[in-house]
Tab-separated table of C-alpha atoms in Angstrom:
chain	number	residue	atom	x	y	z
A	804	MET	CA	-13.953	-57.193	50.985
A	805	PRO	CA	-15.106	-53.579	50.627
A	806	ALA	CA	-14.542	-52.092	47.220
A	807	LYS	CA	-11.820	-49.523	46.894
A	808	LYS	CA	-12.948	-45.963	46.618
A	809	ALA	CA	-12.371	-44.617	43.174
A	810	SER	CA	-9.657	-42.018	43.333
A	811	LYS	CA	-10.533	-38.619	41.963
A	812	ARG	CA	-8.967	-37.781	38.683
A	813	PRO	CA	-6.847	-34.690	38.794
A	814	SER	CA	-8.775	-31.903	37.154
A	815	GLU	CA	-7.469	-31.262	33.707
A	816	THR	CA	-6.329	-27.737	33.051
A	817	LYS	CA	-6.435	-26.415	29.543
A	818	PRO	CA	-3.184	-24.889	28.386
A	819	GLU	CA	-4.907	-21.573	27.742
A	820	ASP	CA	-5.986	-21.408	31.401
A	821	VAL	CA	-2.370	-21.294	32.603
A	822	LYS	CA	-1.267	-17.703	32.880
A	823	ALA	CA	2.409	-16.907	32.537
A	824	PRO	CA	3.747	-14.844	35.421
A	825	LYS	CA	3.526	-11.174	34.547
A	826	LYS	CA	6.898	-9.642	33.859
A	827	VAL	CA	7.661	-6.604	35.960
A	828	LYS	CA	9.335	-3.848	34.002
A	829	VAL	CA	12.243	-2.176	35.719
A	830	SER	CA	12.330	1.547	36.346
A	831	HIS	CA	14.802	4.112	37.631
A	832	SER	CA	14.813	7.890	37.775
A	833	SER	CA	17.687	7.935	35.280
A	834	HIS	CA	15.651	6.349	32.469
A	835	GLY	CA	14.850	8.849	29.711
A	836	LYS	CA	11.189	9.695	29.217
A	837	VAL	CA	11.044	12.838	27.078
A	838	LYS	CA	11.468	12.489	23.325
A	839	GLY	CA	13.933	14.668	21.461
A	840	SER	CA	16.349	15.161	18.578
A	841	VAL	CA	20.122	14.632	18.535
A	842	LEU	CA	22.769	17.305	17.903
A	843	VAL	CA	26.505	16.643	17.602
A	844	LEU	CA	29.712	18.674	17.557
A	845	GLY	CA	33.476	18.218	17.825
A	846	GLN	CA	35.772	15.878	15.911
A	847	GLY	CA	34.333	12.925	14.022
A	848	ASP	CA	37.039	11.333	11.921
A	849	VAL	CA	35.725	7.797	12.527
A	850	GLY	CA	32.046	8.616	12.049
A	851	GLN	CA	31.106	9.356	15.663
A	852	LEU	CA	29.186	12.484	14.559
A	853	GLY	CA	26.816	10.382	12.454
A	854	LEU	CA	26.848	12.942	9.642
A	855	GLY	CA	28.345	10.747	6.928
A	856	GLU	CA	31.794	10.113	5.513
A	857	ASP	CA	32.417	13.671	4.349
A	858	ILE	CA	31.862	15.566	7.618
A	859	MET	CA	34.807	15.097	9.974
A	860	GLU	CA	34.177	17.980	12.390
A	861	ARG	CA	31.552	20.450	13.524
A	862	LYS	CA	32.307	23.661	15.392
A	863	ARG	CA	28.652	24.200	16.236
A	864	PRO	CA	25.890	21.667	17.001
A	865	ALA	CA	24.535	19.877	13.904
A	866	LEU	CA	21.361	17.799	13.617
A	867	VAL	CA	21.667	14.026	13.151
A	868	THR	CA	19.011	12.388	10.956
A	869	LEU	CA	17.348	9.581	12.903
A	870	PRO	CA	14.159	7.631	12.094
A	871	GLU	CA	12.642	7.973	15.585
A	872	GLY	CA	12.450	10.306	18.550
A	873	ILE	CA	15.315	9.778	21.007
A	874	VAL	CA	15.046	9.655	24.829
A	875	GLN	CA	18.721	9.084	25.766
A	876	VAL	CA	22.177	9.516	24.241
A	877	ALA	CA	25.542	8.065	25.275
A	878	ALA	CA	28.981	8.933	23.922
A	879	GLY	CA	31.810	6.411	23.908
A	880	GLY	CA	35.438	7.095	23.188
A	881	MET	CA	34.808	7.116	19.441
A	882	HIS	CA	31.181	6.091	18.992
A	883	THR	CA	27.658	7.300	19.785
A	884	VAL	CA	24.588	5.446	21.039
A	885	CYS	CA	20.996	6.749	20.786
A	886	LEU	CA	17.972	5.148	22.482
A	887	SER	CA	14.563	5.737	20.885
A	888	ASP	CA	11.219	6.142	22.630
A	889	THR	CA	10.165	2.736	21.267
A	890	GLY	CA	13.202	0.999	22.776
A	891	ASN	CA	15.292	0.732	19.606
A	892	ILE	CA	18.994	1.636	19.601
A	893	TYR	CA	20.895	3.478	16.876
A	894	THR	CA	24.701	3.583	16.791
A	895	PHE	CA	27.438	5.199	14.721
A	896	GLY	CA	31.199	5.674	14.885
A	897	CYS	CA	34.194	3.383	15.328
A	898	ASN	CA	33.332	-0.309	15.122
A	899	ASP	CA	36.830	-1.809	15.247
A	900	GLU	CA	35.933	-3.873	18.300
A	901	GLY	CA	32.198	-4.261	17.722
A	902	ALA	CA	30.895	-1.433	19.922
A	903	LEU	CA	28.143	-0.539	17.399
A	904	GLY	CA	26.469	-3.935	17.859
A	905	ARG	CA	25.331	-4.267	14.240
A	906	GLU	CA	26.370	-5.748	10.926
A	907	MET	CA	28.256	-3.382	8.629
A	908	VAL	CA	26.415	-3.871	5.340
A	909	GLU	CA	28.608	-1.567	3.270
A	910	ASP	CA	31.666	0.646	3.500
A	911	GLY	CA	30.913	3.882	5.320
A	912	SER	CA	27.752	2.586	6.992
A	913	GLU	CA	29.359	3.164	10.399
A	914	THR	CA	29.383	6.951	9.755
A	915	VAL	CA	25.575	7.204	9.752
A	916	PRO	CA	23.057	5.909	12.311
A	917	GLY	CA	22.141	2.238	12.013
A	918	LYS	CA	19.914	0.080	14.179
A	919	MET	CA	21.599	-2.195	16.719
A	920	SER	CA	20.868	-5.901	16.288
A	921	LEU	CA	18.737	-6.393	19.410
A	922	ASP	CA	15.110	-7.509	19.533
A	923	GLU	CA	14.542	-6.646	23.193
A	924	ARG	CA	13.033	-3.297	24.189
A	925	ALA	CA	15.740	-1.135	25.767
A	926	VAL	CA	15.242	1.438	28.527
A	927	GLN	CA	18.841	2.637	29.024
A	928	VAL	CA	22.212	2.630	27.265
A	929	SER	CA	25.806	3.346	28.298
A	930	ALA	CA	29.080	3.512	26.391
A	931	GLY	CA	32.802	3.295	27.096
A	932	ASP	CA	35.923	3.526	24.989
A	933	SER	CA	35.231	0.335	23.030
A	934	HIS	CA	32.010	-1.104	24.456
A	935	THR	CA	28.275	-0.463	24.580
A	936	ALA	CA	25.846	-1.722	27.237
A	937	VAL	CA	22.067	-1.938	26.999
A	938	LEU	CA	19.488	-2.366	29.785
A	939	THR	CA	16.185	-3.911	28.724
A	940	GLU	CA	12.764	-3.293	30.242
A	941	ASP	CA	12.957	-6.755	31.826
A	942	GLY	CA	16.098	-5.829	33.777
A	943	GLU	CA	18.554	-7.740	31.609
A	944	VAL	CA	21.867	-6.335	30.337
A	945	TYR	CA	23.308	-6.858	26.860
A	946	VAL	CA	26.828	-5.840	25.835
A	947	CYS	CA	28.933	-5.618	22.689
A	948	GLY	CA	32.469	-4.517	21.896
A	949	SER	CA	35.388	-5.123	24.242
A	950	PHE	CA	37.073	-3.940	27.410
A	951	ARG	CA	40.747	-2.967	27.296
A	952	ASP	CA	43.555	-2.506	29.791
A	953	ASN	CA	46.955	-0.849	29.451
A	954	SER	CA	48.181	-3.771	27.357
A	955	GLY	CA	45.218	-3.923	24.947
A	956	VAL	CA	42.036	-5.981	24.534
A	957	ILE	CA	40.966	-8.173	27.478
A	958	GLY	CA	37.587	-9.291	26.093
A	959	LEU	CA	34.017	-8.652	27.183
A	960	LEU	CA	32.454	-11.815	28.626
A	961	GLU	CA	35.143	-14.266	27.554
A	962	PRO	CA	38.887	-13.670	27.753
A	963	MET	CA	40.362	-11.927	24.711
A	964	LYS	CA	37.124	-12.235	22.701
A	965	LYS	CA	35.466	-9.184	21.184
A	966	VAL	CA	31.694	-9.297	20.707
A	967	ALA	CA	30.314	-7.852	17.475
A	968	LEU	CA	26.592	-8.314	18.233
A	969	PRO	CA	24.884	-7.796	21.622
A	970	VAL	CA	25.039	-10.724	24.036
A	971	LYS	CA	23.247	-11.087	27.362
A	972	ILE	CA	25.225	-10.904	30.588
A	973	PRO	CA	24.398	-13.961	32.726
A	974	LEU	CA	23.118	-12.360	35.914
A	975	ASN	CA	20.361	-13.776	38.101
A	976	GLU	CA	19.230	-10.402	39.419
A	977	LYS	CA	17.161	-7.720	37.758
A	978	VAL	CA	19.198	-4.633	36.937
A	979	THR	CA	17.644	-1.163	37.173
A	980	LYS	CA	20.553	1.045	36.043
A	981	ILE	CA	23.795	0.680	34.099
A	982	ALA	CA	26.808	3.009	33.868
A	983	SER	CA	30.045	2.738	31.894
A	984	GLY	CA	33.534	4.015	32.532
A	985	ASN	CA	36.208	3.908	29.844
A	986	ASP	CA	36.649	0.167	30.273
A	987	HIS	CA	34.345	-0.976	33.041
A	988	LEU	CA	30.639	-1.517	33.571
A	989	VAL	CA	28.578	-0.996	36.736
A	990	MET	CA	25.137	-2.562	37.210
A	991	LEU	CA	22.731	-1.532	39.972
A	992	THR	CA	20.194	-4.217	40.853
A	993	ALA	CA	16.615	-3.932	42.041
A	994	SER	CA	17.749	-5.257	45.434
A	995	GLY	CA	20.269	-2.426	45.828
A	996	ASP	CA	23.448	-4.336	45.025
A	997	LEU	CA	26.287	-3.296	42.713
A	998	TYR	CA	27.883	-5.625	40.192
A	999	THR	CA	30.960	-4.676	38.180
A	1000	SER	CA	32.970	-6.081	35.277
A	1001	GLY	CA	35.804	-4.960	33.011
A	1002	CYS	CA	39.273	-3.579	33.609
A	1003	GLY	CA	40.277	-3.256	37.264
A	1004	GLU	CA	43.757	-1.763	36.976
A	1005	GLN	CA	42.737	1.536	38.584
A	1006	GLY	CA	40.462	-0.009	41.237
A	1007	GLN	CA	37.311	0.913	39.308
A	1008	LEU	CA	35.687	-2.500	39.901
A	1009	GLY	CA	35.788	-2.069	43.690
A	1010	ARG	CA	36.131	-5.822	44.259
A	1011	VAL	CA	39.523	-6.932	42.903
A	1012	PRO	CA	42.578	-6.667	45.200
A	1013	GLU	CA	45.481	-4.734	43.723
A	1014	GLN	CA	47.683	-7.812	43.336
A	1015	PHE	CA	45.103	-9.427	41.014
A	1016	THR	CA	44.234	-6.426	38.836
A	1017	ASN	CA	46.817	-7.294	36.179
A	1018	ARG	CA	44.629	-9.540	34.044
A	1019	GLY	CA	43.098	-11.258	37.056
A	1020	GLY	CA	46.222	-12.838	38.512
A	1021	ARG	CA	46.234	-16.635	38.757
A	1022	LYS	CA	42.479	-16.876	38.219
A	1023	GLY	CA	42.869	-15.119	34.894
A	1024	LEU	CA	40.657	-12.661	33.076
A	1025	LEU	CA	37.380	-14.280	34.169
A	1026	ARG	CA	37.979	-12.734	37.613
A	1027	LEU	CA	37.509	-9.359	35.884
A	1028	LEU	CA	35.045	-10.166	33.108
A	1029	THR	CA	32.515	-12.178	35.140
A	1030	PRO	CA	30.217	-9.638	36.855
A	1031	GLN	CA	30.483	-9.972	40.620
A	1032	ILE	CA	29.029	-8.112	43.570
A	1033	VAL	CA	30.865	-5.235	45.216
A	1034	LYS	CA	30.995	-5.839	48.966
A	1035	ILE	CA	30.840	-3.003	51.465
A	1036	HIS	CA	32.477	-3.624	54.825
A	1037	SER	CA	29.956	-2.180	57.282
A	1038	ARG	CA	27.833	-3.349	60.189
A	1039	GLY	CA	24.690	-3.764	58.115
A	1040	LYS	CA	23.867	-4.277	54.458
A	1041	VAL	CA	24.233	-1.167	52.311
A	1042	HIS	CA	21.432	-0.691	49.789
A	1043	PHE	CA	22.397	1.445	46.830
A	1044	THR	CA	19.931	3.583	44.929
A	1045	ASP	CA	22.202	5.068	42.268
A	1046	ALA	CA	25.596	4.586	40.600
A	1047	PHE	CA	27.783	6.660	38.288
A	1048	CYS	CA	31.090	6.204	36.475
A	1049	GLY	CA	34.047	8.369	35.634
A	1050	ALA	CA	36.722	7.217	33.215
A	1051	TYR	CA	38.542	5.166	35.879
A	1052	MET	CA	36.316	5.421	38.946
A	1053	THR	CA	32.880	4.612	40.313
A	1054	PHE	CA	30.483	6.496	42.600
A	1055	ALA	CA	27.530	4.876	44.371
A	1056	VAL	CA	24.829	6.517	46.505
A	1057	SER	CA	23.245	4.564	49.365
A	1058	LYS	CA	19.622	4.608	50.454
A	1059	GLU	CA	20.655	6.843	53.378
A	1060	GLY	CA	22.313	9.333	51.031
A	1061	TYR	CA	25.934	8.409	51.711
A	1062	VAL	CA	28.329	8.487	48.795
A	1063	TYR	CA	30.820	5.664	48.278
A	1064	GLY	CA	33.609	5.621	45.740
A	1065	PHE	CA	36.420	3.494	44.389
A	1066	GLY	CA	39.007	3.759	41.638
A	1067	LEU	CA	41.593	6.313	40.605
A	1068	SER	CA	41.976	9.417	42.795
A	1069	ASN	CA	45.440	10.616	41.792
A	1070	TYR	CA	44.138	14.195	41.544
A	1071	HIS	CA	41.599	13.904	44.418
A	1072	GLN	CA	38.857	13.237	41.842
A	1073	LEU	CA	37.072	10.937	44.297
A	1074	GLY	CA	37.146	13.672	46.891
A	1075	THR	CA	39.732	11.880	49.012
A	1076	LYS	CA	42.571	13.591	50.848
A	1077	GLN	CA	44.983	10.910	49.683
A	1078	MET	CA	46.137	11.035	46.070
A	1079	THR	CA	46.040	7.314	45.392
A	1080	THR	CA	43.997	4.424	44.005
A	1081	PHE	CA	41.178	2.812	45.995
A	1082	PHE	CA	40.563	-0.856	45.218
A	1083	VAL	CA	37.654	-1.238	47.644
A	1084	PRO	CA	34.743	1.145	48.312
A	1085	VAL	CA	35.306	3.988	50.745
A	1086	LYS	CA	32.686	6.253	52.256
A	1087	LEU	CA	33.471	9.690	50.839
A	1088	THR	CA	33.153	12.039	53.777
A	1089	CYS	CA	33.597	15.154	51.637
A	1090	PHE	CA	30.072	14.538	50.314
A	1091	LYS	CA	28.555	14.112	53.761
A	1092	ASN	CA	26.114	16.939	54.293
A	1093	SER	CA	22.778	16.505	56.047
A	1094	THR	CA	21.144	19.322	54.068
A	1095	ILE	CA	22.297	18.278	50.590
A	1096	LYS	CA	21.238	15.276	48.554
A	1097	TRP	CA	23.678	14.453	45.780
A	1098	THR	CA	21.733	13.583	42.633
A	1099	SER	CA	24.353	13.135	39.913
A	1100	PHE	CA	28.071	12.546	39.361
A	1101	ALA	CA	30.052	12.688	36.121
A	1102	GLY	CA	33.741	11.916	35.849
A	1103	GLY	CA	36.390	12.681	33.263
A	1104	GLN	CA	39.894	11.326	33.129
A	1105	HIS	CA	41.057	13.138	36.283
A	1106	HIS	CA	38.132	15.296	37.464
A	1107	THR	CA	34.564	15.061	38.706
A	1108	VAL	CA	31.499	17.268	38.292
A	1109	CYS	CA	28.557	16.686	40.619
A	1110	LEU	CA	25.058	18.044	41.147
A	1111	ASP	CA	22.988	18.454	44.293
A	1112	SER	CA	19.219	18.514	44.782
A	1113	ASP	CA	19.233	22.321	44.875
A	1114	GLY	CA	20.548	22.406	41.312
A	1115	LYS	CA	24.019	23.575	42.328
A	1116	VAL	CA	27.016	22.265	40.353
A	1117	TYR	CA	30.343	21.421	42.008
A	1118	SER	CA	33.689	20.221	40.682
A	1119	LEU	CA	36.840	18.643	42.080
A	1120	GLY	CA	40.050	17.011	40.899
A	1121	ARG	CA	42.559	18.162	38.303
A	1122	ALA	CA	42.315	21.781	37.159
A	1123	GLU	CA	44.437	22.055	33.967
A	1124	TYR	CA	42.713	23.342	30.818
A	1125	GLY	CA	39.883	24.797	32.894
A	1126	ARG	CA	37.974	21.533	33.317
A	1127	LEU	CA	36.807	22.495	36.854
A	1128	GLY	CA	35.119	25.699	35.632
A	1129	LEU	CA	36.430	27.631	38.632
A	1130	GLY	CA	38.070	30.500	36.730
A	1131	GLN	CA	41.477	31.247	35.241
A	1132	GLY	CA	44.368	29.854	37.246
A	1133	ALA	CA	42.247	27.599	39.495
A	1134	GLU	CA	44.164	24.794	41.159
A	1135	GLU	CA	43.132	21.200	41.824
A	1136	LYS	CA	40.475	20.633	44.463
A	1137	SER	CA	40.051	17.778	46.915
A	1138	MET	CA	36.584	18.964	48.013
A	1139	PRO	CA	33.463	19.687	45.949
A	1140	THR	CA	33.771	23.368	44.966
A	1141	LYS	CA	30.814	25.306	43.585
A	1142	VAL	CA	30.884	26.287	39.924
A	1143	GLU	CA	29.517	29.814	39.555
A	1144	GLY	CA	27.577	31.447	36.736
A	1145	LEU	CA	25.190	28.619	35.885
A	1146	GLY	CA	21.875	29.096	37.658
A	1147	GLU	CA	20.004	25.938	38.649
A	1148	ALA	CA	21.056	22.811	36.783
A	1149	HIS	CA	19.381	19.432	36.272
A	1150	ALA	CA	22.132	17.463	34.533
A	1151	VAL	CA	25.953	17.324	34.340
A	1152	ALA	CA	28.400	15.491	32.082
A	1153	CYS	CA	32.147	15.102	31.517
A	1154	GLY	CA	34.528	14.168	28.770
A	1155	ALA	CA	38.202	13.475	29.426
A	1156	SER	CA	39.093	17.154	30.018
A	1157	VAL	CA	35.769	18.931	29.427
A	1158	SER	CA	32.647	19.520	31.531
A	1159	TYR	CA	28.997	20.388	30.933
A	1160	ALA	CA	25.906	21.440	32.843
A	1161	VAL	CA	22.328	21.633	31.583
A	1162	THR	CA	20.160	24.210	33.352
A	1163	LYS	CA	16.545	23.714	34.348
A	1164	GLN	CA	15.646	26.248	31.638
A	1165	GLY	CA	17.260	23.982	29.038
A	1166	ALA	CA	20.489	25.867	28.294
A	1167	VAL	CA	23.808	24.003	28.134
A	1168	TYR	CA	27.080	25.392	29.483
A	1169	ALA	CA	30.535	24.005	28.681
A	1170	TRP	CA	34.074	24.524	29.975
A	1171	GLY	CA	37.514	22.925	29.777
A	1172	MET	CA	39.803	21.912	26.918
A	1173	GLY	CA	38.827	23.421	23.574
A	1174	THR	CA	41.187	21.431	21.340
A	1175	ASN	CA	38.550	19.109	19.834
A	1176	LEU	CA	35.856	21.815	19.352
A	1177	GLN	CA	33.686	20.018	21.925
A	1178	LEU	CA	32.718	23.197	23.777
A	1179	GLY	CA	30.664	24.657	20.937
A	1180	THR	CA	32.392	28.039	21.033
A	1181	GLY	CA	33.609	27.647	17.464
A	1182	GLU	CA	37.200	28.061	18.670
A	1183	GLU	CA	39.886	25.775	20.070
A	1184	ASP	CA	40.617	27.937	23.102
A	1185	ASP	CA	40.281	26.449	26.584
A	1186	GLU	CA	37.493	27.889	28.745
A	1187	TRP	CA	38.167	28.223	32.473
A	1188	SER	CA	34.608	29.297	33.349
A	1189	PRO	CA	31.245	28.076	32.023
A	1190	VAL	CA	30.298	29.393	28.582
A	1191	LYS	CA	26.772	29.057	27.219
A	1192	MET	CA	26.704	26.920	24.100
A	1193	THR	CA	25.100	28.617	21.108
A	1194	GLY	CA	24.389	27.809	17.476
A	1195	LYS	CA	21.660	27.875	14.865
A	1196	GLN	CA	20.363	24.439	15.914
A	1197	LEU	CA	20.169	25.559	19.551
A	1198	ASP	CA	18.056	28.678	18.933
A	1199	ASN	CA	14.881	28.432	21.056
A	1200	CYS	CA	15.816	24.846	21.971
A	1201	VAL	CA	15.430	23.115	25.316
A	1202	VAL	CA	18.385	20.823	25.999
A	1203	LEU	CA	17.490	17.657	27.907
A	1204	MET	CA	20.889	16.042	28.350
A	1205	VAL	CA	24.473	16.056	27.130
A	1206	ALA	CA	27.033	13.265	26.672
A	1207	SER	CA	30.725	13.610	25.924
A	1208	GLY	CA	33.075	11.191	24.191
A	1209	GLY	CA	36.779	11.255	23.526
A	1210	GLN	CA	36.595	14.005	20.911
A	1211	HIS	CA	32.910	14.719	20.362
A	1212	THR	CA	29.844	15.929	22.231
A	1213	VAL	CA	26.211	14.827	21.839
A	1214	LEU	CA	23.152	16.847	22.875
A	1215	LEU	CA	19.556	15.697	23.214
A	1216	VAL	CA	17.104	18.564	22.623
A	1217	LYS	CA	13.389	18.456	23.255
A	1218	ASP	CA	11.196	18.052	20.180
A	1219	GLU	CA	8.842	20.904	19.358
A	1220	GLN	CA	5.688	18.877	20.089
A	1221	GLU	CA	7.079	17.782	23.454
A	1222	ARG	CA	7.550	21.320	24.755
């Protein structure tokens, strides 16, 4: 009987020969790259100015002491988030629901910058009324704080549970951009999908029918808090390349340049003819223009400011207190209307009833409600047209970006060595 052939032993591979798959870092045009310093102004009675327990307001921009250079700032309702060039996050302000994402070691520590408890390297941050979201270089999203609806806390990932330290959102797709409304979060994935979570009462999630928006209906709060994809009813798949949030609404830009929106439009702030609430995405025809590419949207409580690729700034929605920047006595607008007197801009921002534009030369203009000293004029008067923000800390400065919270404003200015 012929002998059996000896079977070959499987070649042994040393553990060090096995290479782990290389992680691909996510990128998006909205990620901050240029290092700068942080200036704050407005009201800060819960520490959102980051200037300590004794400074409750600033009429002009004041410098915040931070241990690193900052590449992005975000302003929540009553807190501030700063992202450093090394991927660390510093927070200050109200921490009643855990939005600062760090342990409070001593009384008053929330009124000065402290490092968020997160070991991952961050590339983007966003902030709402009571929550903070963080995007890591690996495309994962961490959140802390809580979402709220008209009746109070609804939770963040689990019903009715606040989160004091950052926790990872369980999502199987890589995220490239995050954006926060007052109480909702939008995540844009590398594959061009949109996921949303949070409060859906005003249609801002774009995926929850009206009858289920009151705490999720029979399925409960998990219907709202579990991130799910926003579906667009069209003949083919819509790939999104950008997303933006207002207080109670969401804008998304498709690969073809179309603008979709959903949420509250009771003052035409979505650019719709109807003054209503949209619970599913609608293609916003008022932004359809073959010669203009829309590059940025910012939304307040009832108004929107947007920017096109030519650097022109437009506004629409509610007009009271001058928030549209269209001059004394302007009325609400249902179409994007050009804001004059700015020159070319590269960034826009909104608070509840205030608006901002940063020019390509690095100047910042503000308009709207002056009550909280957020405009930097030193006065509480409303401004119906853009006014250039001035102050000792702004002399010879190049402003990179601006963020606006409930009662305060945060500026990121380019560091001297970066100019």
